PDB file of C-alpha atoms in Angstrom:
ATOM      1  CA  MET A  18     -11.882 -14.038   6.862  1.00 92.00           C
ATOM      2  CA  ALA A  19      -9.167 -11.580   7.820  1.00 91.00           C
ATOM      3  CA  LYS A  20      -6.842 -10.221   5.154  1.00 94.00           C
ATOM      4  CA  THR A  21      -3.234  -9.218   5.720  1.00 95.00           C
ATOM      5  CA  PHE A  22      -0.850  -7.001   3.810  1.00 93.00           C
ATOM      6  CA  PRO A  23       2.580  -5.536   4.518  1.00 96.00           C
ATOM      7  CA  VAL A  24       2.811  -1.854   5.374  1.00 95.00           C
ATOM      8  CA  GLU A  25       6.020   0.145   5.300  1.00 97.00           C
ATOM      9  CA  LEU A  26       6.053   2.904   7.914  1.00 97.00           C
ATOM     10  CA  ASP A  27       8.479   5.722   8.406  1.00 98.00           C
ATOM     11  CA  GLU A  28      10.484   5.035  11.572  1.00 98.00           C
ATOM     12  CA  ASN A  29       9.158   8.182  13.266  1.00 99.00           C
ATOM     13  CA  LEU A  30       5.515   7.338  12.445  1.00 99.00           C
ATOM     14  CA  HIS A  31       6.021   3.789  13.736  1.00 99.00           C
ATOM     15  CA  LYS A  32       7.412   5.154  16.995  1.00 99.00           C
ATOM     16  CA  ARG A  33       4.494   7.583  17.437  1.00 99.00           C
ATOM     17  CA  LEU A  34       1.960   4.838  16.722  1.00 99.00           C
ATOM     18  CA  LYS A  35       3.667   2.466  19.161  1.00 99.00           C
ATOM     19  CA  ILE A  36       3.609   5.124  21.900  1.00 99.00           C
ATOM     20  CA  ALA A  37      -0.071   5.851  21.200  1.00 99.00           C
ATOM     21  CA  ALA A  38      -0.851   2.122  21.381  1.00 99.00           C
ATOM     22  CA  ILE A  39       0.917   1.782  24.727  1.00 99.00           C
ATOM     23  CA  GLU A  40      -0.933   4.824  26.089  1.00 99.00           C
ATOM     24  CA  GLU A  41      -4.263   3.257  25.082  1.00 98.00           C
ATOM     25  CA  GLY A  42      -3.303  -0.183  26.387  1.00 99.00           C
ATOM     26  CA  LEU A  43      -3.476  -1.691  22.901  1.00 99.00           C
ATOM     27  CA  THR A  44      -1.126  -3.573  20.645  1.00 98.00           C
ATOM     28  CA  LEU A  45       0.151  -1.706  17.610  1.00 98.00           C
ATOM     29  CA  HIS A  46      -1.985  -3.986  15.430  1.00 97.00           C
ATOM     30  CA  ASP A  47      -5.134  -3.278  17.457  1.00 98.00           C
ATOM     31  CA  LEU A  48      -4.516   0.482  17.390  1.00 98.00           C
ATOM     32  CA  ILE A  49      -4.106   0.505  13.613  1.00 97.00           C
ATOM     33  CA  VAL A  50      -7.267  -1.574  13.136  1.00 96.00           C
ATOM     34  CA  LYS A  51      -9.142   0.801  15.480  1.00 97.00           C
ATOM     35  CA  ILE A  52      -7.931   3.861  13.536  1.00 97.00           C
ATOM     36  CA  LEU A  53      -8.939   2.293  10.219  1.00 96.00           C
ATOM     37  CA  GLN A  54     -12.378   1.304  11.542  1.00 96.00           C
ATOM     38  CA  GLU A  55     -12.960   4.834  12.824  1.00 97.00           C
ATOM     39  CA  ARG A  56     -11.985   6.215   9.429  1.00 97.00           C
ATOM     40  CA  VAL A  57     -14.103   3.955   7.201  1.00 96.00           C
ATOM     41  CA  GLY A  58     -16.674   2.537   9.611  1.00 91.00           C
ATOM     42  CA  ASP A  59     -16.879  -0.830  11.323  1.00 83.00           C
ATOM     43  CA  ASN A  60     -19.038  -2.455   8.664  1.00 76.00           C
ATOM     44  CA  GLY A  61     -17.127  -1.225   5.643  1.00 60.00           C
ATOM     45  CA  THR A  62     -19.821   1.215   4.524  1.00 61.00           C
ATOM     46  CA  GLY A  63     -17.778   4.307   5.223  1.00 56.00           C
ATOM     47  CA  ALA A  64     -20.602   5.560   7.419  1.00 54.00           C
ATOM     48  CA  SER A  65     -18.374   7.440   9.820  1.00 51.00           C
ATOM     49  CA  THR A  66     -16.678   9.482   7.096  1.00 50.00           C
ATOM     50  CA  SER A  67     -19.944  10.067   5.223  1.00 50.00           C
ATOM     51  CA  ALA A  68     -21.521  11.448   8.372  1.00 54.00           C
ATOM     52  CA  LYS A  69     -18.548  13.731   8.966  1.00 55.00           C
ATOM     53  CA  ARG A  70     -18.673  15.027   5.392  1.00 53.00           C
ATOM     54  CA  GLU A  71     -22.432  15.582   5.613  1.00 55.00           C
ATOM     55  CA  GLY A  72     -22.020  17.544   8.846  1.00 58.00           C
ATOM     56  CA  SER A  73     -19.339  19.788   7.377  1.00 54.00           C
ATOM     57  CA  ARG A  74     -21.444  20.301   4.241  1.00 56.00           C
ATOM     58  CA  GLU A  75     -24.408  21.395   6.368  1.00 59.00           C
ATOM     59  CA  ARG A  76     -22.240  23.812   8.346  1.00 58.00           C
ATOM     60  CA  SER A  77     -20.825  25.394   5.194  1.00 56.00           C
ATOM     61  CA  CYS A  78     -24.320  25.807   3.705  1.00 60.00           C
ATOM     62  CA  ASN A  79     -25.592  27.517   6.847  1.00 56.00           C
ATOM     63  CA  ARG A  80     -23.003  30.295   6.718  1.00 48.00           C
TER      64      ARG A  80
END
């Protein structure tokens, strides 16, 4: 079941997001969902951010 919530955006941020959505051929809604999924992972596990953190941790340890 999808959940909804209101989000207040600065006018300039809204404009930049709208332009980015148009450039990608997406609706503003779809772009925001895509960005959120990339940030926390598609399945809600946060896998994408965990992998990024792990990679940066490995790089810093190898210096």
